[in-house]
Structures are given as C-alpha cells and as structure tokens.
Tab-separated table of C-alpha atoms and ligand atoms in Angstrom:
chain	number	residue	atom	x	y	z
A	1	MET	CA	115.265	66.371	107.594
A	2	THR	CA	112.961	68.222	110.248
A	3	ARG	CA	109.530	69.471	108.803
A	4	TYR	CA	108.005	72.958	110.320
A	5	HIS	CA	104.588	71.758	111.465
A	6	GLY	CA	103.229	75.185	111.918
A	7	ARG	CA	103.735	76.494	115.943
A	8	MET	CA	103.275	73.248	117.752
A	9	ASP	CA	106.811	73.230	119.239
A	10	PRO	CA	108.630	75.685	121.294
A	11	ARG	CA	111.434	77.136	118.956
A	12	THR	CA	114.900	78.594	119.862
A	13	THR	CA	115.400	81.437	117.174
A	14	ARG	CA	117.670	84.132	116.612
A	15	PHE	CA	118.835	87.588	115.416
A	16	ALA	CA	122.225	87.746	114.189
A	17	PRO	CA	123.126	91.116	113.104
A	18	SER	CA	126.477	92.269	111.694
A	19	PRO	CA	126.877	95.680	113.457
A	20	SER	CA	128.170	97.261	109.868
A	21	GLY	CA	125.651	99.932	109.909
A	22	LEU	CA	122.062	101.010	111.210
A	23	LEU	CA	118.878	98.605	111.381
A	24	HIS	CA	116.855	99.296	108.622
A	25	LEU	CA	113.448	98.018	108.365
A	26	GLY	CA	114.104	94.814	106.407
A	27	ASN	CA	117.022	93.860	109.604
A	28	ALA	CA	113.937	94.609	112.030
A	29	ARG	CA	111.285	92.714	110.088
A	30	THR	CA	113.725	89.981	110.547
A	31	ALA	CA	114.252	90.355	114.451
A	32	LEU	CA	110.778	90.645	114.686
A	33	PHE	CA	109.622	87.595	112.727
A	34	SER	CA	112.315	85.787	114.706
A	35	LEU	CA	110.950	86.965	117.968
A	36	LEU	CA	107.381	86.122	116.823
A	37	ALA	CA	108.630	82.530	116.081
A	38	ALA	CA	109.824	81.860	119.568
A	39	LEU	CA	107.131	83.539	121.793
A	40	PRO	CA	105.538	82.418	124.083
A	41	ASP	CA	107.132	79.571	125.145
A	42	GLY	CA	110.462	79.226	122.826
A	43	GLN	CA	113.491	81.543	123.428
A	44	PHE	CA	114.964	84.123	121.181
A	45	LEU	CA	118.419	84.553	121.131
A	46	LEU	CA	120.397	88.091	120.243
A	47	ARG	CA	124.036	87.287	118.384
A	48	ILE	CA	126.630	89.927	117.407
A	49	GLU	CA	128.532	88.717	113.979
A	50	ASP	CA	131.087	91.282	114.401
A	51	SER	CA	134.234	89.291	113.343
A	52	ASP	CA	134.603	91.720	109.901
A	53	ARG	CA	136.674	94.184	111.882
A	54	ALA	CA	136.981	96.434	108.847
A	55	ARG	CA	132.945	96.900	108.687
A	56	VAL	CA	131.598	96.964	111.905
A	57	SER	CA	131.831	99.814	114.752
A	58	PRO	CA	131.018	99.302	118.750
A	59	ALA	CA	128.606	102.266	118.071
A	60	PHE	CA	126.709	100.609	115.136
A	61	GLU	CA	126.044	97.478	117.969
A	62	GLU	CA	125.460	100.065	120.552
A	63	ALA	CA	122.623	101.575	118.120
A	64	LEU	CA	121.115	98.121	117.193
A	65	ARG	CA	120.831	96.845	120.805
A	66	ALA	CA	118.925	100.219	121.338
A	67	ASP	CA	116.968	99.915	118.638
A	68	LEU	CA	116.030	96.043	119.760
A	69	ARG	CA	114.886	97.518	123.037
A	70	TRP	CA	112.944	100.343	121.658
A	71	LEU	CA	110.674	97.947	119.654
A	72	GLY	CA	109.631	96.410	122.626
A	73	PHE	CA	112.063	93.368	122.749
A	74	ALA	CA	113.877	93.616	126.219
A	75	PRO	CA	111.367	91.663	128.012
A	76	TYR	CA	111.853	88.428	125.422
A	77	MET	CA	115.681	88.762	125.375
A	78	ASP	CA	118.793	88.199	127.362
A	79	GLU	CA	121.388	91.014	126.269
A	80	ALA	CA	124.091	90.601	128.354
A	81	ALA	CA	123.976	86.896	126.993
A	82	ALA	CA	124.400	87.765	123.440
A	83	LEU	CA	127.468	85.660	121.725
A	84	ARG	CA	129.925	88.036	119.596
A	85	GLN	CA	131.835	86.267	117.162
A	86	SER	CA	134.547	88.196	117.820
A	87	GLN	CA	135.308	86.598	120.709
A	88	ARG	CA	134.892	82.980	119.773
A	89	ALA	CA	137.685	82.427	117.143
A	90	ALA	CA	139.270	79.827	119.316
A	91	ILE	CA	135.716	77.598	119.363
A	92	TYR	CA	135.772	77.997	115.303
A	93	ASP	CA	139.633	76.733	115.262
A	94	ASP	CA	138.373	73.658	117.252
A	95	TYR	CA	135.658	72.690	114.922
A	96	LEU	CA	138.036	72.914	112.034
A	97	ARG	CA	140.289	71.042	113.676
A	98	ARG	CA	137.616	67.901	113.836
A	99	LEU	CA	137.227	68.785	110.173
A	100	GLN	CA	141.189	68.474	109.370
A	101	ALA	CA	140.992	65.347	111.662
A	102	GLN	CA	138.469	63.751	109.427
A	103	ALA	CA	139.821	65.011	106.038
A	104	VAL	CA	136.717	66.537	105.260
A	105	VAL	CA	138.841	69.680	104.629
A	106	TYR	CA	141.668	69.845	102.993
A	107	PRO	CA	144.172	72.825	102.444
A	108	CYS	CA	143.866	74.547	99.125
A	109	PHE	CA	147.209	76.685	97.867
A	110	CYS	CA	146.026	77.957	94.530
A	111	THR	CA	146.772	81.429	94.069
A	112	GLU	CA	144.165	84.442	92.997
A	113	ALA	CA	145.388	84.045	89.599
A	114	GLU	CA	144.693	80.284	89.020
A	115	LEU	CA	141.449	80.760	90.527
A	116	GLY	CA	140.610	84.040	88.170
A	117	ALA	CA	141.517	81.924	85.250
A	118	GLU	CA	139.366	78.520	86.448
A	119	ARG	CA	136.185	80.890	86.675
A	120	ALA	CA	136.846	82.758	83.510
A	121	GLN	CA	137.150	79.387	81.655
A	122	LEU	CA	133.800	78.329	83.471
A	123	ARG	CA	132.192	81.576	82.754
A	124	ALA	CA	133.181	81.129	78.942
A	125	GLN	CA	131.749	77.352	78.939
A	126	GLY	CA	128.235	79.008	80.454
A	127	LEU	CA	128.967	77.432	83.530
A	128	PRO	CA	128.405	79.156	86.754
A	129	PRO	CA	132.143	79.734	88.692
A	130	ARG	CA	133.114	77.172	91.490
A	131	TYR	CA	136.241	75.448	92.555
A	132	LEU	CA	136.923	72.671	90.367
A	133	GLY	CA	139.044	70.835	92.845
A	134	ARG	CA	142.755	71.281	91.789
A	135	CYS	CA	143.659	70.845	95.329
A	136	ALA	CA	141.739	67.937	96.630
A	137	GLY	CA	144.309	65.107	96.020
A	138	ILE	CA	147.153	66.479	97.413
A	139	ASP	CA	148.960	64.225	99.627
A	140	ALA	CA	148.433	65.342	103.013
A	141	ARG	CA	152.152	64.592	103.915
A	142	ILE	CA	153.295	67.088	101.022
A	143	ALA	CA	150.669	69.694	102.004
A	144	GLN	CA	152.178	69.516	105.635
A	145	GLU	CA	155.597	70.121	104.289
A	146	ARG	CA	154.335	73.122	102.344
A	147	ILE	CA	152.799	74.892	105.129
A	148	ALA	CA	155.490	74.269	107.660
A	149	GLN	CA	157.680	76.085	104.738
A	150	GLY	CA	155.624	78.685	105.533
A	151	GLU	CA	152.637	78.602	102.975
A	152	THR	CA	149.395	79.889	104.109
A	153	PRO	CA	146.529	77.839	102.311
A	154	VAL	CA	142.922	78.619	102.750
A	155	TRP	CA	140.958	75.446	104.064
A	156	ARG	CA	138.055	73.780	101.477
A	157	PHE	CA	135.158	71.845	102.460
A	158	ARG	CA	135.357	68.260	100.207
A	159	VAL	CA	132.226	68.580	98.893
A	160	PRO	CA	130.835	65.126	98.384
A	161	ALA	CA	129.814	64.139	94.782
A	162	GLY	CA	126.635	63.458	93.369
A	163	GLN	CA	124.363	63.812	96.141
A	164	GLU	CA	121.312	66.431	96.746
A	165	ILE	CA	121.080	68.478	99.387
A	166	THR	CA	117.331	68.961	100.392
A	167	PHE	CA	116.091	70.745	103.377
A	168	HIS	CA	112.325	72.086	103.887
A	169	ASP	CA	112.701	75.842	103.617
A	170	VAL	CA	109.576	76.873	106.346
A	171	VAL	CA	108.820	79.905	104.189
A	172	ARG	CA	109.736	79.044	100.584
A	173	GLY	CA	109.293	75.023	100.769
A	174	PRO	CA	111.121	72.112	99.796
A	175	GLN	CA	114.913	73.526	98.408
A	176	HIS	CA	116.946	70.647	96.575
A	177	VAL	CA	120.331	71.427	95.612
A	178	ALA	CA	123.053	69.506	93.346
A	179	THR	CA	126.549	69.142	95.084
A	180	ALA	CA	127.649	69.010	91.668
A	181	LEU	CA	126.904	72.901	91.863
A	182	LEU	CA	128.587	74.021	95.025
A	183	GLY	CA	131.997	73.001	94.243
A	184	ASP	CA	134.657	72.579	96.976
A	185	PHE	CA	134.180	75.914	99.129
A	186	VAL	CA	136.423	77.738	101.499
A	187	VAL	CA	135.591	77.535	105.513
A	188	ARG	CA	139.068	78.925	106.247
A	189	ARG	CA	140.935	81.577	105.071
A	190	ALA	CA	144.843	82.365	104.604
A	191	GLN	CA	144.950	84.777	107.468
A	192	GLY	CA	143.665	81.861	109.737
A	193	ASP	CA	139.986	83.028	110.688
A	194	ALA	CA	136.736	81.247	109.843
A	195	MET	CA	134.233	82.107	106.928
A	196	PHE	CA	131.023	84.218	108.435
A	197	PHE	CA	128.821	80.906	107.286
A	198	PHE	CA	131.181	78.400	108.914
A	199	ALA	CA	131.202	80.730	112.044
A	200	ASN	CA	127.169	81.128	111.754
A	201	ALA	CA	126.304	77.759	111.676
A	202	LEU	CA	128.123	76.580	114.585
A	203	ASP	CA	127.321	79.248	116.545
A	204	ASP	CA	123.300	78.608	115.619
A	205	ALA	CA	123.751	74.742	116.122
A	206	LEU	CA	126.033	75.135	119.539
A	207	SER	CA	123.459	77.706	120.588
A	208	GLY	CA	120.529	75.429	120.304
A	209	VAL	CA	118.887	77.270	117.743
A	210	THR	CA	116.109	75.156	116.176
A	211	LEU	CA	115.097	77.926	113.593
A	212	VAL	CA	116.796	80.097	111.674
A	213	LEU	CA	114.919	83.048	109.984
A	214	ARG	CA	116.972	85.344	107.413
A	215	GLY	CA	117.035	87.132	104.838
A	216	GLU	CA	117.060	85.459	101.220
A	217	ASP	CA	120.493	86.604	100.068
A	218	HIS	CA	121.821	83.819	102.520
A	219	LEU	CA	119.684	81.296	100.971
A	220	ALA	CA	123.283	80.028	98.899
A	221	ASN	CA	124.829	79.411	102.294
A	222	THR	CA	122.518	77.438	103.450
A	223	PRO	CA	123.396	73.860	101.790
A	224	ARG	CA	127.000	74.948	102.511
A	225	GLN	CA	125.870	75.128	106.022
A	226	ILE	CA	124.139	72.126	106.413
A	227	LEU	CA	127.117	69.814	104.857
A	228	ILE	CA	129.446	71.533	108.125
A	229	LEU	CA	126.783	70.677	110.573
A	230	ARG	CA	126.119	67.325	109.491
A	231	ALA	CA	130.391	66.487	109.143
A	232	LEU	CA	130.443	67.082	112.454
A	233	GLY	CA	127.674	66.041	113.899
A	234	LEU	CA	125.690	68.903	115.071
A	235	ALA	CA	122.115	69.388	114.761
A	236	VAL	CA	120.590	71.170	111.560
A	237	PRO	CA	118.051	73.837	112.411
A	238	ASP	CA	115.316	74.532	110.636
A	239	TYR	CA	115.560	77.473	107.606
A	240	GLY	CA	113.387	79.732	106.540
A	241	HIS	CA	114.546	82.888	103.804
A	242	LEU	CA	112.643	85.920	104.028
A	243	PRO	CA	111.934	87.946	100.912
A	244	LEU	CA	113.951	91.068	100.611
A	245	VAL	CA	112.342	94.741	101.757
A	246	LEU	CA	112.452	97.286	98.829
A	247	SER	CA	112.300	101.029	99.020
A	248	GLU	CA	109.244	102.440	97.551
A	249	ALA	CA	111.130	103.209	94.380
A	250	GLY	CA	112.357	99.227	94.150
A	251	THR	CA	115.526	99.553	95.467
A	252	PRO	CA	117.073	97.250	97.930
A	253	LEU	CA	117.380	98.648	101.422
A	254	SER	CA	120.890	99.275	102.489
A	255	LYS	CA	122.426	99.602	106.060
A	256	ARG	CA	124.978	101.905	105.395
A	257	ASP	CA	122.804	104.647	104.073
A	258	GLY	CA	120.340	105.335	106.931
A	259	ALA	CA	117.275	105.778	104.897
A	260	PHE	CA	114.904	103.358	106.156
A	261	SER	CA	116.426	103.180	109.478
A	262	LEU	CA	114.715	102.172	112.604
A	263	ALA	CA	116.593	105.605	113.887
A	264	SER	CA	115.094	107.981	111.264
A	265	LEU	CA	111.830	106.399	112.008
A	266	ARG	CA	112.239	106.935	115.679
A	267	ASP	CA	113.529	110.437	115.021
A	268	GLU	CA	110.442	111.051	112.981
A	269	GLY	CA	107.963	110.305	115.900
A	270	PHE	CA	106.598	106.693	115.074
A	271	LEU	CA	105.719	104.463	117.889
A	272	PRO	CA	107.466	100.998	118.179
A	273	LEU	CA	104.060	99.916	118.278
A	274	ALA	CA	102.930	101.229	115.213
A	275	VAL	CA	106.594	100.061	113.309
A	276	VAL	CA	105.975	96.706	114.756
A	277	ASN	CA	102.402	96.327	113.876
A	278	TYR	CA	103.680	97.414	110.092
A	279	LEU	CA	106.468	94.978	110.152
A	280	ALA	CA	104.423	91.872	111.008
A	281	ARG	CA	102.346	92.597	108.025
A	282	LEU	CA	105.066	93.413	105.616
A	283	GLY	CA	104.529	90.972	103.034
A	284	ALA	CA	103.065	88.630	105.514
A	285	VAL	CA	99.313	87.856	106.516
A	286	VAL	CA	98.461	88.388	109.907
A	287	GLY	CA	94.853	87.734	110.006
A	288	SER	CA	93.848	90.751	112.161
A	289	ASP	CA	93.662	94.369	111.267
A	290	ARG	CA	93.508	95.418	114.879
A	291	LEU	CA	96.760	97.024	116.639
A	292	LEU	CA	97.934	94.281	118.476
A	293	PRO	CA	101.160	93.559	121.276
A	294	LEU	CA	103.473	91.637	120.531
A	295	THR	CA	102.093	88.644	122.130
A	296	GLU	CA	99.257	88.561	120.402
A	297	LEU	CA	101.057	89.254	117.205
A	298	ALA	CA	103.398	85.872	117.964
A	299	ARG	CA	99.889	83.639	118.900
A	300	LEU	CA	98.642	84.634	115.023
A	301	PHE	CA	102.257	84.355	113.807
A	302	ASP	CA	102.753	81.816	110.781
A	303	CYS	CA	105.832	80.940	108.554
A	304	ARG	CA	103.686	80.113	105.885
A	305	ARG	CA	102.060	83.358	105.780
A	306	ILE	CA	104.930	84.794	104.637
A	307	GLY	CA	104.867	85.876	100.777
A	308	HIS	CA	107.221	84.972	98.545
A	309	ALA	CA	107.776	87.458	96.723
A	310	PRO	CA	109.883	90.909	97.640
A	311	ALA	CA	107.767	93.429	99.873
A	312	ARG	CA	107.424	96.981	99.336
A	313	TYR	CA	108.137	99.826	101.762
A	314	ASP	CA	104.523	101.670	101.930
A	315	ARG	CA	104.571	104.862	104.062
A	316	GLU	CA	100.842	105.226	103.835
A	317	GLN	CA	100.534	101.749	105.655
A	318	LEU	CA	103.174	102.859	108.389
A	319	LEU	CA	101.582	106.302	108.994
A	320	HIS	CA	97.671	103.946	108.812
A	321	TRP	CA	98.865	101.787	112.201
A	322	GLN	CA	100.741	105.358	113.698
A	323	ARG	CA	97.103	107.017	113.883
A	324	LEU	CA	95.761	103.670	115.417
A	325	ALA	CA	98.884	103.369	117.808
A	326	MET	CA	98.903	107.413	118.857
A	327	ALA	CA	95.067	106.899	119.380
A	328	GLU	CA	95.204	103.991	121.730
A	329	THR	CA	97.890	105.847	123.830
A	330	PRO	CA	96.150	107.291	127.083
A	331	LEU	CA	96.200	110.661	126.525
A	332	ALA	CA	97.866	111.357	130.235
A	333	GLU	CA	101.457	110.259	128.301
A	334	TRP	CA	101.542	113.462	126.025
A	335	ILE	CA	101.061	115.845	129.376
A	336	PRO	CA	104.528	115.749	129.906
A	337	LEU	CA	105.210	116.673	126.464
A	338	VAL	CA	103.246	120.219	126.782
A	339	ALA	CA	103.968	120.628	130.648
A	340	HIS	CA	106.661	123.797	129.001
A	341	ARG	CA	104.056	125.668	128.033
A	342	VAL	CA	100.229	124.585	128.840
A	343	PRO	CA	98.933	125.722	132.394
A	344	ALA	CA	98.813	122.764	134.409
A	345	ALA	CA	94.728	123.149	134.865
A	346	ASP	CA	94.345	123.137	131.170
A	347	ARG	CA	96.589	120.654	130.062
A	348	LEU	CA	94.226	117.703	129.732
A	349	ARG	CA	91.652	119.839	127.747
A	350	PHE	CA	94.606	120.738	125.644
A	351	VAL	CA	95.981	117.355	124.817
A	352	THR	CA	92.147	116.515	124.056
A	353	ALA	CA	91.477	119.124	121.538
A	354	THR	CA	95.077	118.395	119.712
A	355	ARG	CA	94.533	114.793	119.578
A	356	PRO	CA	93.065	114.938	116.055
A	357	ASN	CA	95.460	116.943	114.361
A	358	ALA	CA	98.793	114.486	116.593
A	359	LEU	CA	100.251	112.054	114.305
A	360	PHE	CA	103.393	112.012	115.681
A	361	PRO	CA	103.849	112.894	119.447
A	362	GLY	CA	106.338	116.261	118.570
A	363	ASP	CA	102.816	117.367	117.166
A	364	TYR	CA	101.328	117.781	120.804
A	365	ARG	CA	104.925	119.883	121.394
A	366	ARG	CA	104.196	122.072	118.140
A	367	TRP	CA	100.829	122.985	119.312
A	368	ALA	CA	101.526	123.600	122.700
A	369	ASP	CA	104.013	126.139	121.361
A	370	ILE	CA	101.948	127.627	118.378
A	371	LEU	CA	98.958	128.110	121.128
A	372	TYR	CA	101.318	129.459	124.129
A	373	GLY	CA	104.515	130.866	122.685
A	374	ALA	CA	104.649	132.017	119.011
A	375	PRO	CA	102.070	131.560	116.052
A	376	GLU	CA	104.098	129.809	113.171
A	377	SER	CA	104.951	132.388	110.478
A	378	PRO	CA	101.371	132.446	107.848
A	379	ASP	CA	101.514	129.588	105.188
A	380	ALA	CA	100.033	130.521	101.626
A	381	ALA	CA	96.644	129.346	102.585
A	382	ALA	CA	96.448	131.025	106.008
A	383	ARG	CA	97.713	134.252	104.165
A	384	THR	CA	94.858	134.234	101.526
A	385	ALA	CA	92.309	133.468	104.308
A	386	LEU	CA	93.604	136.903	105.833
A	387	ALA	CA	93.597	138.818	102.901
A	388	ALA	CA	90.255	137.786	102.160
A	389	VAL	CA	88.335	139.060	105.211
A	390	GLY	CA	90.288	142.459	104.901
A	391	PRO	CA	91.382	144.620	107.695
A	392	GLY	CA	87.928	145.590	109.153
A	393	PHE	CA	87.692	141.989	110.207
A	394	PHE	CA	90.508	142.294	112.717
A	395	ARG	CA	89.388	145.805	113.829
A	396	ALA	CA	85.918	144.444	114.805
A	397	ALA	CA	87.711	141.331	116.809
A	398	SER	CA	90.191	143.729	118.617
A	399	ALA	CA	87.577	146.102	119.641
A	400	HIS	CA	85.285	142.952	120.977
A	401	LEU	CA	88.244	142.011	122.954
A	402	ASP	CA	89.718	145.781	123.881
A	403	ALA	CA	85.593	146.095	125.121
A	404	GLY	CA	86.807	143.241	127.632
A	405	GLY	CA	84.402	140.538	125.552
A	406	ALA	CA	85.047	136.887	125.625
A	407	ALA	CA	87.633	135.084	122.615
A	408	GLY	CA	85.455	132.637	122.920
A	409	ASP	CA	82.599	135.331	121.498
A	410	LEU	CA	84.613	136.164	118.624
A	411	PRO	CA	82.514	134.307	116.047
A	412	ALA	CA	79.705	134.973	116.965
A	413	VAL	CA	80.421	138.782	116.859
A	414	LEU	CA	82.028	138.587	113.953
A	415	LYS	CA	79.166	137.032	112.183
A	416	GLU	CA	76.553	139.814	113.652
A	417	ALA	CA	79.681	142.264	112.235
A	418	GLY	CA	78.462	140.760	108.461
A	419	TYR	CA	81.476	137.908	107.980
A	420	GLY	CA	80.542	134.403	107.772
A	421	GLY	CA	81.022	130.378	106.746
A	422	LYS	CA	84.267	128.980	106.052
A	423	GLY	CA	86.234	132.594	105.402
A	424	LEU	CA	85.620	133.634	109.086
A	425	PHE	CA	86.920	130.347	110.821
A	426	HIS	CA	89.557	130.810	108.228
A	427	ALA	CA	90.839	134.084	108.976
A	428	LEU	CA	90.543	133.771	112.848
A	429	ARG	CA	92.892	130.425	112.857
A	430	ALA	CA	95.121	131.959	110.488
A	431	ALA	CA	95.588	135.172	112.543
A	432	LEU	CA	96.082	132.854	115.629
A	433	THR	CA	98.064	130.036	114.580
A	434	GLY	CA	99.338	130.667	110.832
A	435	ARG	CA	97.354	127.787	109.330
A	436	VAL	CA	93.814	127.474	108.513
A	437	THR	CA	93.795	124.054	109.974
A	438	GLY	CA	94.139	122.720	113.860
A	439	PRO	CA	92.476	121.517	116.680
A	440	GLU	CA	88.826	123.054	116.954
A	441	LEU	CA	87.957	126.662	116.617
A	442	LYS	CA	86.261	127.081	120.029
A	443	ASP	CA	89.478	124.966	121.589
A	444	VAL	CA	92.190	127.529	120.085
A	445	LEU	CA	90.250	130.408	121.342
A	446	THR	CA	89.264	129.130	124.787
A	447	LEU	CA	92.636	127.520	125.409
A	448	MET	CA	94.666	130.680	124.314
A	449	PRO	CA	96.061	132.878	126.900
A	450	ARG	CA	93.887	136.151	126.671
A	451	ALA	CA	96.633	137.976	126.196
A	452	LEU	CA	98.106	136.494	123.087
A	453	THR	CA	94.451	136.557	121.219
A	454	VAL	CA	94.913	140.148	121.540
A	455	GLN	CA	97.936	140.948	120.886
A	456	ARG	CA	98.134	138.550	117.753
A	457	LEU	CA	94.923	139.646	116.358
A	458	ALA	CA	96.099	143.420	116.812
A	459	ARG	CA	99.405	142.803	115.190
A	460	ILE	CA	97.474	141.854	111.863
A	461	ARG	CA	94.620	144.588	112.346
A	462	ASP	CA	97.671	146.843	112.584
A	463	GLU	CA	100.578	145.396	110.329
A	464	GLY	CA	98.418	142.929	107.812
A	465	CYS	CA	99.803	139.262	107.727
B	501	LIG	N1	124.935	88.788	110.201
B	501	LIG	C1	124.303	88.543	108.827
B	501	LIG	C2	123.665	89.650	108.339
B	501	LIG	O1	123.676	90.615	108.860
B	501	LIG	C3	122.959	87.227	109.466
B	501	LIG	C4	123.118	85.707	109.054
B	501	LIG	C5	122.228	84.731	109.403
B	501	LIG	O2	121.155	85.545	110.082
B	501	LIG	O3	122.480	83.737	109.587
B	501	LIG	O4	123.111	89.100	107.531
C-alpha cells in the first residue's frame, strides 16, 4: 500500500468526466484539485469516459473541454492526448482475457429473476444485497458449452473470501472493507462491454496515474478496482474521495439540470480566476485569503486539508472572489467592452469611474449604454427621487444648460436654487441614468454627452418621470 505524505513526489493525476451533461461546480472542483495536486512537476491527464453511448454527447464533450480551457487549464493539459473510453474496448477485452486465463473471473448465467430473488432474500434478512456465488463453481467445460450454444453470460470477478481490503484514502484516511461484503461483481456485461469501474481502473493504471481524486460517490468502486488491479499485477494508484458539493438549498448538484454549471457562471460574467479561487476553498483550507493564480494555489494545495463533510455552495463567497478578481484586472482590459459607445478620449476615464460599480464585465457595457445610449427606465427609487424634488428642479437645471452653463456646475446651481443634500444628487442621477446609485455624479455629469444631458433633463421637466 502506498501512502500519501503531502506534496513530496510529482504526481500523475487525471480528470475523467463523462460527457453526459454540463460540468457543475462539484465536477469543476474535482478537476481543479486534480490539477493542483499535479502541479508544478507532475502531469495532469484528461480522459473522456464516454462508453455509455446512450447518455453522452459530443456537444457535452466540447462544452467540458471549453470549460476547462476557460478555467485556465490549457497550459497544463494536453487536450489532444485525452483518452476516450469508447475507443478502448479492445484493450479492456485484452485484460479481461488475462483475468479469464487465470480463472479470476467466471461466467455467470443467472437470470434477472434469480438475481432479484436473491437480493430480496438478503434484504428480508436485513443484509446488504450482493451476489452469493451461484455460478462460481460451474465447471469450465460446461460453461464453454453453454456459451457455444448461444448463452451470453456476464463475467464476474471472483472475490477472495475472508480478506480485508485496506487503502489509505488521501482525503478520508484509512479505509477497511471486508471482502465478504462485496460479493462477486460483474466486470463485463452480457452485451460484451466492460463495466465502467473496470475500464476506469485499467485506464488509470495503464496511463500511469498515481493519484485519483474523485467524488465520494465512487468510493464503493475503489475496493473492487484495487482487487482488479492487483489481480492483473498493475500498479494501484492512491485514491482520495471528495465530499459532495451541495446547492445553497442543500441538494446534490446534477450535471443534467444545468444549474450551478460553469457555463451559467461564465454567462453571468464570473471571471475564471474568481471561480478557481472560490473552488480551491470550497470545503478545503488554502491558508491564504488572497486571490492567487493556479500555480500559487497549487503550492498551497494539500489533500489533507480537504474537509470530510459535504461543502455547500455559497454565492456570497463566490461574489467576494469575483470582486477581488475584477479589481485585479487591469482597467485597459475593459476598454474594448465600451468602445462601441464611449469616445476614445474618454474611455479610460469612463472605466475608472465605473470600476466601483462593475461586479461583472457586462456592467461596464451597461453603464456605457446608460451614459451614451439611453437611460434605463427609472426604477422605484429613481421615481421617488424625481417626484420628491418636483418640476421646478428640472426647470432650473434646464435653464442653466440652455444658458450655456456647464453640466458639471449643475449641483452648485441647484443648491443655490434651494435644493440640497441627498435629494439633489438622487434626483439628478435619477433623471440622467434612471438609477439613484452608480458612478460618482461628477463623473456622470462630465462624461455624458452634453446633448443627452440637456435632452434627459428637458424630458423630465416636460413629461415628469
Ligand atoms: N467518469 C466518472 C464521473 O464522471 C469519473 C470517475 C472517476 O473519476 O474515477 O463521475
């Protein structure tokens, strides 16, 4: 048994998704931890587990590859080298023949009805269902004859009796499973295809994976995979099983419903660095509260600092990392988002003024549209602010502009006219932008094209809100 001693050896890890839906935050965290465990000197492999033809689709595969690239994995993975299970049936057959040659597997002809009755009987006795070995003793010659006559058995692994399988889970600690609990398990279906966990264990061993990090829903597969690999004389990787990620409501995330998918976060405008920093701390301790690049997160990553309890998605936390990631992005990167509206000379000043109000990149675009295109229709707070000052306010404002006065002087002029305090600022903002919050009023007044300022104030003067 190998033991995990922190970050001493370069690791070969992998992420092995089934393209049967969009990657959600839980899947992404598994991918991230696997990458972090491999960096800086190890290898991170991508493997596409697409053998369940009925559930997988090329579109989901393309989507998950795009998600990983978006997260920033591209420099650390060789996408073209990704294995695809659907193309490896001959390899699985070959290893099954090796097990057949050793009689470590045997054909099982039990019908569904027989198996169902056996399960029911065990349950009635309060025992967990498992195969009791009815076909384990069938004479090999007789089995051959039945196959020659067209019967299509499944192939079962002969689990050694009375042993205990122990392994050190790098997340959960020592694990012990009595073989008596396993029952002889199917490695190959009657239709001829390898069971998922058989193919999965072979692929890990054959590609030299030394550490498997995956969801704890696969924990029950691990003792069976260890038995298979040992029987074949293949190296057994270290395993670590990650607790589930739950939604805010406490329900498990699903690849099928699209909620909590990376795609939906990306569409909303979350930055990959924010998502990566959030995920690195989702159910794990990083030891720094700074926004860190992947390489730094990898330096601090330690499987032993992953919690044992399910982790719950917390949007507030994600937003916290989003704020930091937005703040760290050089302002120049936002300029292309506003170039369709904002005159070249004003762009840097505009993004500087908008930064405190931009939680997502789309907010830069939105404020450019408001200040240079059309105001948003006033919300309730804006309508209240407009009503509070009354039409005289807008008459005074328009008169100042009509006389050639500068827009930037409007607060002073209106103050002189008897308006003051918050009400003045809210009413001006509401008239010009449709909102009572946003970039500093002095920036709004000096950035907005004069013709629009004149027009918006006159409209409120003439039509009210
Ligand atoms: N294809 C499996 C899944 O998507 C991964 C199994 C594993 O990581 O070992 O859940």
